[in-house]
JSON list of C-alpha atoms in Angstrom, two decimals:
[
{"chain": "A", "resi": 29, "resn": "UNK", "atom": "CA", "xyz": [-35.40, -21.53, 2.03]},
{"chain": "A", "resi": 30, "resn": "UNK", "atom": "CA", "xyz": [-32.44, -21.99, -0.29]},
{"chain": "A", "resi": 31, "resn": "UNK", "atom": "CA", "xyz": [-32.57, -17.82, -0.75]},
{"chain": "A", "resi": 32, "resn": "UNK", "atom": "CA", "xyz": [-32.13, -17.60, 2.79]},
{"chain": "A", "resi": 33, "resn": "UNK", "atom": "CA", "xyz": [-29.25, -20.06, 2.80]},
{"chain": "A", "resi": 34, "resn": "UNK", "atom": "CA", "xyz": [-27.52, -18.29, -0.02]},
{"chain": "A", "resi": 35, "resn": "UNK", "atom": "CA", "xyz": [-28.05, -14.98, 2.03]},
{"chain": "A", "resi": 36, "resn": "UNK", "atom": "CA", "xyz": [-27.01, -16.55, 5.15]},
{"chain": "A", "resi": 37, "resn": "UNK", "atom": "CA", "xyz": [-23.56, -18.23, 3.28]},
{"chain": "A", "resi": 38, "resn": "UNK", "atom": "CA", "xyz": [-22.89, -14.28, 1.43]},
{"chain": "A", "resi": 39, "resn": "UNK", "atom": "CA", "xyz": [-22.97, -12.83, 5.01]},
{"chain": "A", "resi": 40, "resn": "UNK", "atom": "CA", "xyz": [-20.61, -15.15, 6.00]},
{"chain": "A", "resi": 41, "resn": "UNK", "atom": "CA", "xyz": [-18.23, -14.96, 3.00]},
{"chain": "A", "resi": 42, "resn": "UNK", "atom": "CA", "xyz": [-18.45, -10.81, 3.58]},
{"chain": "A", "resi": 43, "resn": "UNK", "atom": "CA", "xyz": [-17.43, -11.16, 7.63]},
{"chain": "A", "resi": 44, "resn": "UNK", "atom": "CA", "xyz": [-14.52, -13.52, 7.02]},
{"chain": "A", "resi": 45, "resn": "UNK", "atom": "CA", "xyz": [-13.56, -11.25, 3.39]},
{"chain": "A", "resi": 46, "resn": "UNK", "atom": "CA", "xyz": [-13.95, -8.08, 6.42]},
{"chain": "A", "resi": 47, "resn": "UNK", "atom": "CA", "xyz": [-11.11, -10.05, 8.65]},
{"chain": "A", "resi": 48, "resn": "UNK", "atom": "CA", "xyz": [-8.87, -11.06, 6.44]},
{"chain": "A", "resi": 49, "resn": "UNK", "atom": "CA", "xyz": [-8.41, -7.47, 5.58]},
{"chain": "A", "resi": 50, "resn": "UNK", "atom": "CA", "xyz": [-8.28, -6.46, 8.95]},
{"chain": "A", "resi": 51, "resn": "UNK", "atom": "CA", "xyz": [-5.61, -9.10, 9.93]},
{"chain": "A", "resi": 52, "resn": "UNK", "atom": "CA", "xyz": [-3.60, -7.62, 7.03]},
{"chain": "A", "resi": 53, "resn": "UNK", "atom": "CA", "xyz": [-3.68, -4.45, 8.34]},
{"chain": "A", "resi": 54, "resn": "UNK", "atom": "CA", "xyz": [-2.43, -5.49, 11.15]},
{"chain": "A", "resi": 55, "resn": "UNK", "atom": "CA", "xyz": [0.19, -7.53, 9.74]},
{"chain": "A", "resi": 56, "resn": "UNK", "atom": "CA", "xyz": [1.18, -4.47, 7.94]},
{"chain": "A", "resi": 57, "resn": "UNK", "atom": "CA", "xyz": [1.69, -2.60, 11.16]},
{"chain": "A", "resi": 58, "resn": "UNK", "atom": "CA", "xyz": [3.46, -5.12, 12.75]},
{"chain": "A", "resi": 59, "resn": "UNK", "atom": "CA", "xyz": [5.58, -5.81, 10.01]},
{"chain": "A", "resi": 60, "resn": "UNK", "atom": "CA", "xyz": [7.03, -1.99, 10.62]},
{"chain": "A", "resi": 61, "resn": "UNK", "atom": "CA", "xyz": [7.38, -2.73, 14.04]},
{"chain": "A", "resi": 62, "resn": "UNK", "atom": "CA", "xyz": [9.47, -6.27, 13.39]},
{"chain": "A", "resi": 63, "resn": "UNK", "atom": "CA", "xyz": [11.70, -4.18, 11.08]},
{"chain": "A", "resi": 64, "resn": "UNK", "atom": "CA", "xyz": [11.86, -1.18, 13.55]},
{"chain": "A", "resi": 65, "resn": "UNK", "atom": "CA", "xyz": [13.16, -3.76, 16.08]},
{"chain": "A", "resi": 66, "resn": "UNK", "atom": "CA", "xyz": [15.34, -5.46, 14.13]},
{"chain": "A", "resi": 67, "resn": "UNK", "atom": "CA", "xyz": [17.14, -2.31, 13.02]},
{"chain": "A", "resi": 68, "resn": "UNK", "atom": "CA", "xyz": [19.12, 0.47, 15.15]},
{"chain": "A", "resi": 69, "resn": "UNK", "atom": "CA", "xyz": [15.88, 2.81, 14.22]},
{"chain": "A", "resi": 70, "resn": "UNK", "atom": "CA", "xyz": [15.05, 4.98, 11.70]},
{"chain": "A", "resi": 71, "resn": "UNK", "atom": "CA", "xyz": [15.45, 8.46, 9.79]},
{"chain": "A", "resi": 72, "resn": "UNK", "atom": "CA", "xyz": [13.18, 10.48, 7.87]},
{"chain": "A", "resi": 73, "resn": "UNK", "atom": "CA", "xyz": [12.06, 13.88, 7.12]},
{"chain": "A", "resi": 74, "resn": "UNK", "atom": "CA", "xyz": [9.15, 15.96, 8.19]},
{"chain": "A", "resi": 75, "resn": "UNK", "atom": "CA", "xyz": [6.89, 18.45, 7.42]},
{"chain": "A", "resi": 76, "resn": "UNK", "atom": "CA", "xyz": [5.18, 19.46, 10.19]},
{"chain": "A", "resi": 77, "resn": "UNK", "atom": "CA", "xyz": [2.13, 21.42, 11.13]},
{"chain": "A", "resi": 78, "resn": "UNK", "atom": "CA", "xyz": [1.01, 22.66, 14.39]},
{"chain": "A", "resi": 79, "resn": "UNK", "atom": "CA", "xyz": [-2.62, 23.57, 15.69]},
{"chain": "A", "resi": 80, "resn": "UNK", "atom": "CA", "xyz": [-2.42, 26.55, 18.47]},
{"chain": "A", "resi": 81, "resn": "UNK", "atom": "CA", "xyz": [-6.39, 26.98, 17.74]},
{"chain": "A", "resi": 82, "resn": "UNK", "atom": "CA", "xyz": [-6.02, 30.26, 16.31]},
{"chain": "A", "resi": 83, "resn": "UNK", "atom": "CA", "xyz": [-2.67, 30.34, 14.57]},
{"chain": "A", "resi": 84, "resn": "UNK", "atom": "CA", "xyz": [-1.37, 26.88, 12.40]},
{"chain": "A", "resi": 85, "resn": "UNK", "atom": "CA", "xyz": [2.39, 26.94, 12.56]},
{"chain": "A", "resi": 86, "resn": "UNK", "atom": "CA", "xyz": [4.59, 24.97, 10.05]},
{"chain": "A", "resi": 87, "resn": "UNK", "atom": "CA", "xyz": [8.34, 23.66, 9.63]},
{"chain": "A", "resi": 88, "resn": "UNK", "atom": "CA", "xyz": [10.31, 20.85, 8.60]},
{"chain": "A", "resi": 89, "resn": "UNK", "atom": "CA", "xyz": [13.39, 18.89, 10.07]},
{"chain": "A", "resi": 90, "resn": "UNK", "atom": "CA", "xyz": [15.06, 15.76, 9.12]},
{"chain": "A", "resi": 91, "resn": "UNK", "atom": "CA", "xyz": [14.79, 13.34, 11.91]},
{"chain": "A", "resi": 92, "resn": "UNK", "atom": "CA", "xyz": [16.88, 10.46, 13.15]},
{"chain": "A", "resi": 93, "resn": "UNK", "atom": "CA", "xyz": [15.49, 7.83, 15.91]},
{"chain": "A", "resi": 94, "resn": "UNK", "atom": "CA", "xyz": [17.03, 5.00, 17.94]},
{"chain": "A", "resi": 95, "resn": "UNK", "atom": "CA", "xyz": [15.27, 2.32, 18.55]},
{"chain": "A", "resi": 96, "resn": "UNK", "atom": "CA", "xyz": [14.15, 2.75, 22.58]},
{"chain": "A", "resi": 97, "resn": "UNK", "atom": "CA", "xyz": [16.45, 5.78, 22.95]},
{"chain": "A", "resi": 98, "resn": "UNK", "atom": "CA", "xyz": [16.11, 9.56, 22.02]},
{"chain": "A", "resi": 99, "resn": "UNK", "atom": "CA", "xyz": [15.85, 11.73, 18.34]},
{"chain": "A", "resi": 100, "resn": "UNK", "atom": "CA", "xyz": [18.35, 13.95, 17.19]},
{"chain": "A", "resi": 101, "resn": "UNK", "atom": "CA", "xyz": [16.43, 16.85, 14.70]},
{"chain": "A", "resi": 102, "resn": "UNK", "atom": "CA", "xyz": [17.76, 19.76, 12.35]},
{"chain": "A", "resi": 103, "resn": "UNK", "atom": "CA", "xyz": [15.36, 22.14, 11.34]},
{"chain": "A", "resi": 104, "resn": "UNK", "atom": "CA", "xyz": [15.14, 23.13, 7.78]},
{"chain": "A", "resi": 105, "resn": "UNK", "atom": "CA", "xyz": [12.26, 25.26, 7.30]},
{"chain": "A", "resi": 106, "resn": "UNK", "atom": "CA", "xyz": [11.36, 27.92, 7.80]},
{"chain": "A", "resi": 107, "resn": "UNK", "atom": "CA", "xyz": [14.70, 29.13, 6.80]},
{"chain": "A", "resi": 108, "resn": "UNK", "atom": "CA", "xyz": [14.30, 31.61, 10.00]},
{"chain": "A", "resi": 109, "resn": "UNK", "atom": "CA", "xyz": [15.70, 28.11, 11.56]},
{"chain": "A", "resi": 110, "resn": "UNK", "atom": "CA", "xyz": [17.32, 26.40, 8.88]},
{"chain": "A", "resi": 111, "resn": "UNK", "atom": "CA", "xyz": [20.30, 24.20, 10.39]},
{"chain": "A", "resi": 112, "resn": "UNK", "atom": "CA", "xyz": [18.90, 24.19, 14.32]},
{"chain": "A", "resi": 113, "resn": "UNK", "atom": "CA", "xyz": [19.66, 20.75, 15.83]},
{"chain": "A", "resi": 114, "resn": "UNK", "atom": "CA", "xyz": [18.20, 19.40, 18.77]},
{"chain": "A", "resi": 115, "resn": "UNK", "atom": "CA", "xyz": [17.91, 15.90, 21.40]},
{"chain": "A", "resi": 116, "resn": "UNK", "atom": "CA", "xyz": [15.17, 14.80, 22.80]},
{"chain": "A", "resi": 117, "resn": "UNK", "atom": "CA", "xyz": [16.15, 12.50, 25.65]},
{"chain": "A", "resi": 118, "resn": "UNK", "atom": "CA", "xyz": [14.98, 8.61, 25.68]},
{"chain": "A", "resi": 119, "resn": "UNK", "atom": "CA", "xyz": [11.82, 9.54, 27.60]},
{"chain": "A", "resi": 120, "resn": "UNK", "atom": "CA", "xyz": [10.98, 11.92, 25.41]},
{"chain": "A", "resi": 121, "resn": "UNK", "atom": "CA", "xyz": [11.13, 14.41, 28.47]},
{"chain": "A", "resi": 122, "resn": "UNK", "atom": "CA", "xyz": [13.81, 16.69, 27.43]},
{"chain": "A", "resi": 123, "resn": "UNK", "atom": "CA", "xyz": [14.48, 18.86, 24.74]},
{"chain": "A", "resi": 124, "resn": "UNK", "atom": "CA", "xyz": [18.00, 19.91, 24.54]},
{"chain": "A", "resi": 125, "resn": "UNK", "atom": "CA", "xyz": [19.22, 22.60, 21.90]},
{"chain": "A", "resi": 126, "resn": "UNK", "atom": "CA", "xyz": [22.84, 22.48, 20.73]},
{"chain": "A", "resi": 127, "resn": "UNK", "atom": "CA", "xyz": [22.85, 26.16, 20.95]},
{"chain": "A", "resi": 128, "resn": "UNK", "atom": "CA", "xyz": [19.73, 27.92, 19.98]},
{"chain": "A", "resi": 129, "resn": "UNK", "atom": "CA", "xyz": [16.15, 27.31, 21.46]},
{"chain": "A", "resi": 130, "resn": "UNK", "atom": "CA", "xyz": [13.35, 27.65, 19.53]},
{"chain": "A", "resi": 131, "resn": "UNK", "atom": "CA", "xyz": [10.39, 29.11, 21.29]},
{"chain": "A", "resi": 132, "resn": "UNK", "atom": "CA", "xyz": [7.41, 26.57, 20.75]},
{"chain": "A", "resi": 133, "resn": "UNK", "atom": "CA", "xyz": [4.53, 26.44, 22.80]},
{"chain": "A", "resi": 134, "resn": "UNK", "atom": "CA", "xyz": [3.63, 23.04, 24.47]},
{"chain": "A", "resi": 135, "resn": "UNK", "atom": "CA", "xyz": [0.49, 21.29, 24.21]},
{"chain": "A", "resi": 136, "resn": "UNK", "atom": "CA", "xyz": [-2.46, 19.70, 26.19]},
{"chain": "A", "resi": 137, "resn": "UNK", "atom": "CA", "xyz": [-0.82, 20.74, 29.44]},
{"chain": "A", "resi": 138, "resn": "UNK", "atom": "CA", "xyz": [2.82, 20.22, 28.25]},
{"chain": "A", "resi": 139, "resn": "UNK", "atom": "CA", "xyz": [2.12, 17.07, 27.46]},
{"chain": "A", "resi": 140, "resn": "UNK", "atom": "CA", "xyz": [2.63, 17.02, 24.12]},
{"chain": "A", "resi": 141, "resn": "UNK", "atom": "CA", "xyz": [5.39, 19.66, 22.37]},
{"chain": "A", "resi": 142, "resn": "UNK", "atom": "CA", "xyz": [6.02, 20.43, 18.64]},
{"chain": "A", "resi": 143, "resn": "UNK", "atom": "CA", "xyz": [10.06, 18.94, 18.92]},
{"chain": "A", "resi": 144, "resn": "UNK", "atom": "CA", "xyz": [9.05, 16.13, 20.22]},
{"chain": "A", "resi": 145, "resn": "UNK", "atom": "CA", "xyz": [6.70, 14.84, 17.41]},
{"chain": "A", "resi": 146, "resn": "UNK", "atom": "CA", "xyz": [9.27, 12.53, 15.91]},
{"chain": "A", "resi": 147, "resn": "UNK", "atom": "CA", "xyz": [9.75, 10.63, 19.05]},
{"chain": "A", "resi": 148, "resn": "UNK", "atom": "CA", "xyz": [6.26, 10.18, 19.92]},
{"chain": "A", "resi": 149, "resn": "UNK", "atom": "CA", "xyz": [5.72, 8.74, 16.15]},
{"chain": "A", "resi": 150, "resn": "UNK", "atom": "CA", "xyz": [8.90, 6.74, 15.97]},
{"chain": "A", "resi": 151, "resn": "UNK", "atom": "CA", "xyz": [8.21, 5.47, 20.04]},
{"chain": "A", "resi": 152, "resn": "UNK", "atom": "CA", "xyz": [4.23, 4.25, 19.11]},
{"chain": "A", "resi": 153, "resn": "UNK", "atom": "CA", "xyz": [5.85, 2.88, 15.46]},
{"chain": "A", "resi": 154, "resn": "UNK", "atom": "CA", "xyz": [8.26, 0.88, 17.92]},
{"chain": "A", "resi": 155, "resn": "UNK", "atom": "CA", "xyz": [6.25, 0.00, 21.00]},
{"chain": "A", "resi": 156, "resn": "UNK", "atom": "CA", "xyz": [3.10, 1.55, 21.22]},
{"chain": "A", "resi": 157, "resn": "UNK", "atom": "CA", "xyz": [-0.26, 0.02, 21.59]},
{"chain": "A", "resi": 158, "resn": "UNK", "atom": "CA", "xyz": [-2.23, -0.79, 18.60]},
{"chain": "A", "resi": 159, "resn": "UNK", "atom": "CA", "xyz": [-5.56, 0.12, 19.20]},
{"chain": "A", "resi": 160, "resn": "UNK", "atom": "CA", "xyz": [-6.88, 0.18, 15.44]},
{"chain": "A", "resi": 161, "resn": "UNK", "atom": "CA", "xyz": [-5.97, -0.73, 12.03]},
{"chain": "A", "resi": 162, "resn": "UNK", "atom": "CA", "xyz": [-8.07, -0.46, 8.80]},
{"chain": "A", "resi": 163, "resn": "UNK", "atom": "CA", "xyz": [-8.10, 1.22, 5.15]},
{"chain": "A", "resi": 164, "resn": "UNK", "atom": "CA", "xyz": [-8.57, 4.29, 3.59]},
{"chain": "A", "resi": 165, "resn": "UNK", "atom": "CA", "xyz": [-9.03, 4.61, 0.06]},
{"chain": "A", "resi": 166, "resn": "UNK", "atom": "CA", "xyz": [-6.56, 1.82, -0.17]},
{"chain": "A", "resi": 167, "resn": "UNK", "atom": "CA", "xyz": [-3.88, 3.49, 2.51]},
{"chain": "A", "resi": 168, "resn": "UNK", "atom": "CA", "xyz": [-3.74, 1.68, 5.99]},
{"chain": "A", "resi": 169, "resn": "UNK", "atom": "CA", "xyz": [-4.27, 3.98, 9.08]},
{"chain": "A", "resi": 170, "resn": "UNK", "atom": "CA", "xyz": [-2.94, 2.57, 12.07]},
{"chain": "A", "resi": 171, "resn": "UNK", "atom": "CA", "xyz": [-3.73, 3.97, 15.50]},
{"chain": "A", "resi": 172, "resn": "UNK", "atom": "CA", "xyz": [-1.28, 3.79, 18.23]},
{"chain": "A", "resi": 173, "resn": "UNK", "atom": "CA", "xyz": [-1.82, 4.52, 21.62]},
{"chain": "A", "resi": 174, "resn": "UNK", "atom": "CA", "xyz": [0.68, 6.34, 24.19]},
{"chain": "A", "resi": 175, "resn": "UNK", "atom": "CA", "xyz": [1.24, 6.75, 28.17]},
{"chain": "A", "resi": 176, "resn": "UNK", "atom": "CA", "xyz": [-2.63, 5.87, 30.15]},
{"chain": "A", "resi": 177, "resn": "UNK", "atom": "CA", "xyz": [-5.19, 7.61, 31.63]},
{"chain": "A", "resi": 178, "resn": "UNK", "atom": "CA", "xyz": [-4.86, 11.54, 31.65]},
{"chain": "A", "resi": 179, "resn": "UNK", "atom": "CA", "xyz": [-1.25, 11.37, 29.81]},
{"chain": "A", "resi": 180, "resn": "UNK", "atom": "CA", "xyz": [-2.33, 9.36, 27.00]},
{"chain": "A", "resi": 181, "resn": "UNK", "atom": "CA", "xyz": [-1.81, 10.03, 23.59]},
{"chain": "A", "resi": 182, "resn": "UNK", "atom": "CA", "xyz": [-3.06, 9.00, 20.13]},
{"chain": "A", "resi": 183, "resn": "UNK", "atom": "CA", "xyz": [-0.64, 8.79, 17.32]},
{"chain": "A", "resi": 184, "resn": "UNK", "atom": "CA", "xyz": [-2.08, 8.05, 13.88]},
{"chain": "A", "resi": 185, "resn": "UNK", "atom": "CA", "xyz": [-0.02, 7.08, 11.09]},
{"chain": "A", "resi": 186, "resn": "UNK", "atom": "CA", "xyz": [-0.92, 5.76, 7.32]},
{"chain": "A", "resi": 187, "resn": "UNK", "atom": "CA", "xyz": [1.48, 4.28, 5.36]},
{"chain": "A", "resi": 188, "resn": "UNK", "atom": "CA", "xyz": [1.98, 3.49, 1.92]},
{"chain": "A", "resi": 189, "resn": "UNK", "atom": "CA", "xyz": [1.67, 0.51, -0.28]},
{"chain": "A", "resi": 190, "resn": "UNK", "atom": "CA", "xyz": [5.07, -0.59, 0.88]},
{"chain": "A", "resi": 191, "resn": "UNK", "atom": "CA", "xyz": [4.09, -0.13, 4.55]},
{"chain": "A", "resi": 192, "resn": "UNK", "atom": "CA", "xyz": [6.27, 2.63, 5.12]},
{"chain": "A", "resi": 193, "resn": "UNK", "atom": "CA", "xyz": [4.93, 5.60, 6.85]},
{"chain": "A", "resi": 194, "resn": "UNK", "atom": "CA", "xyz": [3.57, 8.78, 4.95]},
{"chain": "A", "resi": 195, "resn": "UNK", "atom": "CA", "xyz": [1.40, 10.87, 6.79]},
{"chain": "A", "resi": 196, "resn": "UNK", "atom": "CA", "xyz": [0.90, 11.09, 11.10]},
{"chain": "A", "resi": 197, "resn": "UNK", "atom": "CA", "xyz": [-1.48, 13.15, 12.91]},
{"chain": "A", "resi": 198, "resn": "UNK", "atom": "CA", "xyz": [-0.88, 13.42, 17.07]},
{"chain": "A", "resi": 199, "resn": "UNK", "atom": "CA", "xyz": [-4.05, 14.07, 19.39]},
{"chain": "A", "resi": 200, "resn": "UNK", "atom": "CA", "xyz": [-4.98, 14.61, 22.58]},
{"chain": "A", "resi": 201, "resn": "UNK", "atom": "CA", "xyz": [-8.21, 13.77, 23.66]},
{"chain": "A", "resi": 202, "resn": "UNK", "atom": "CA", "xyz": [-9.80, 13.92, 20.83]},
{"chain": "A", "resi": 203, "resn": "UNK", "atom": "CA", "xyz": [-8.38, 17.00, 19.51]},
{"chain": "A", "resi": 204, "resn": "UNK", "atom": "CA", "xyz": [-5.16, 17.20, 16.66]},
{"chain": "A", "resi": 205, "resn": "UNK", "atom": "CA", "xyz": [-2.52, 18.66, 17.89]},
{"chain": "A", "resi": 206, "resn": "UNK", "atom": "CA", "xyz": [0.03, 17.84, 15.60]},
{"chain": "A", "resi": 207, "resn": "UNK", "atom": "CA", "xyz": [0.53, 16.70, 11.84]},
{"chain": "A", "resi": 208, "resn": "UNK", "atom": "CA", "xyz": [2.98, 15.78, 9.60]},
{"chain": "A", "resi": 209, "resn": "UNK", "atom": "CA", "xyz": [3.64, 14.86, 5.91]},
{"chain": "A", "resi": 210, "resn": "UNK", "atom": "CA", "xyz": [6.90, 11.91, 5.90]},
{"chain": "A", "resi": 211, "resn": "UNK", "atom": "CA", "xyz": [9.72, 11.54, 3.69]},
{"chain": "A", "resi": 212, "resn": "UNK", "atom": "CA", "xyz": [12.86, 9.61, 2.85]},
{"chain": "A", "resi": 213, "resn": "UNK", "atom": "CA", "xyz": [11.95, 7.03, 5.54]},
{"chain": "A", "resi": 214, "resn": "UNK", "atom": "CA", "xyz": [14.33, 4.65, 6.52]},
{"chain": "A", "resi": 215, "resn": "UNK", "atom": "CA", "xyz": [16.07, 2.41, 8.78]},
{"chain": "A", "resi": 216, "resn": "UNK", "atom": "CA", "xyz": [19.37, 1.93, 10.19]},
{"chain": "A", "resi": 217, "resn": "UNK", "atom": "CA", "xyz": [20.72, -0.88, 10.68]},
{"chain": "A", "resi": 218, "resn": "UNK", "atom": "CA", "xyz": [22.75, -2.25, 13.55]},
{"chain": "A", "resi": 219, "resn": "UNK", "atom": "CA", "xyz": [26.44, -2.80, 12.35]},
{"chain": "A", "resi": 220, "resn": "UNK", "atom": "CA", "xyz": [26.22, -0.24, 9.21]},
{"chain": "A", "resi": 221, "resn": "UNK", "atom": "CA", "xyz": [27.05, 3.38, 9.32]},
{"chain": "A", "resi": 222, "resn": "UNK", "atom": "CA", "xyz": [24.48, 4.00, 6.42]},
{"chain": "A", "resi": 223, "resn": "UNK", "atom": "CA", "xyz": [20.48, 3.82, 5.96]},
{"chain": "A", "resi": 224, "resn": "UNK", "atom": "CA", "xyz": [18.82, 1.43, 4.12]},
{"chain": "A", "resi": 225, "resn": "UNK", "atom": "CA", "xyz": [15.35, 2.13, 2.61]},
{"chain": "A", "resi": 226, "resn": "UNK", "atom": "CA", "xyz": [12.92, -1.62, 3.29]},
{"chain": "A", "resi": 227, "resn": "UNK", "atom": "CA", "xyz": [10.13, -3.19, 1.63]},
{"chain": "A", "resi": 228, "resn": "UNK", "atom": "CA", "xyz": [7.52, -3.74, 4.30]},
{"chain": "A", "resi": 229, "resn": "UNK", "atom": "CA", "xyz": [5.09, -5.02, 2.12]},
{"chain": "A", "resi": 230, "resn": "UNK", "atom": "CA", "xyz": [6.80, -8.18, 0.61]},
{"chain": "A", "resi": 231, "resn": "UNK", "atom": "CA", "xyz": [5.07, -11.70, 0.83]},
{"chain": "A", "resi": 232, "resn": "UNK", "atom": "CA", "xyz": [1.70, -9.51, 2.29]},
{"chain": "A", "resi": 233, "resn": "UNK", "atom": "CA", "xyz": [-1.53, -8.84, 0.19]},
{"chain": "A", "resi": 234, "resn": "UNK", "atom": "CA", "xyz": [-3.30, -5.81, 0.48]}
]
């Protein structure tokens, strides 16, 4: 009887161990989102990889991201397309290139487009659902969900110690589509003309 109860209290001390790492997690996502919506938005750079099925394209652009508005992008690799800016509007509808268009193929029924992968990661960072949170080999993956029904999308992102983000993958239906390596993240605040690289992890245990 008193090996049951010991088994019985163990269980118990595993399930609440289980959610208090799980309510960290989510703290740690949320945290980005509080500082996301505190700020004007957020810059960082890219390196990108696309999934046509049979041919993987790759490139790179720095990216800069207003909080509920559009991105502005410059390309910087492959050097083919080195210094190529671009807008994509608020609703992340609309590509617009200041000069030059660069011929990428859309996605699950144009739904998704290789230019507009830094707005749908910044726009689920910001305000999109968070359908999952939990740890991978000590990295929190957080799983935001886009648009409903036939137009939604699933933006995974992990992000570092800090709670910055490192790594995103973009799918549709089940399938990657897009996927990207992050760098130099950081936000911009409101009433300064300069970036300013944040902490998310402070007062949080991981």
């Amino acid at each position: 009887m008193h090996g049951k109860k010991l088994s019985v209290l163990a269980a118990l001390l595993l399930t609440l161990s289980g959610c208090a790492r799980q309510d960290t997690a989510m703290q740690r996502a949320l945290d980005l989102r509080t500082a996301l919506t505190a700020a004007d938005g957020c810059a960082f750079a890219a390196q990108a990889e696309v999934n046509y099925g049979e041919e993987i394209f790759r490139f790179s652009m720095d990216c800069a991201y207003e909080a509920g508005g559009g991105v502005t992008i410059r390309l910087t690799e492959p050097q083919t397309l080195a210094g190529i800016g671009a807008e994509v509007s608020a609703d992340g509808a609309r590509v617009a290139y200041e000069d030059t268009e660069v011929g990428f193929a859309e996605l699950a029924g144009g739904r998704v487009s290789p230019m507009r992968l830094p707005y749908l990661l910044a726009e689920s960072w910001y305000r999109g659902y968070i359908s999952a949170c939990g740890w991978e080999d000590g990295v929190l993956r957080a799983t935001y969900l886009l648009g409903y029904d036939e137009d939604e999308i699933t933006v995974d992102t992990w992000l570092d110690a800090s709670g910055l983000p490192v790594r995103a993958a973009v799918s549709y239906q089940g399938q990657t589509l897009l996927k990207a390596e992050l760098h130099h993240f950081s936000l911009e605040r409101g009433n300064q003309n300069e970036n300013s690289q944040k902490n998310m992890g402070g007062g949080v245990s991981g």
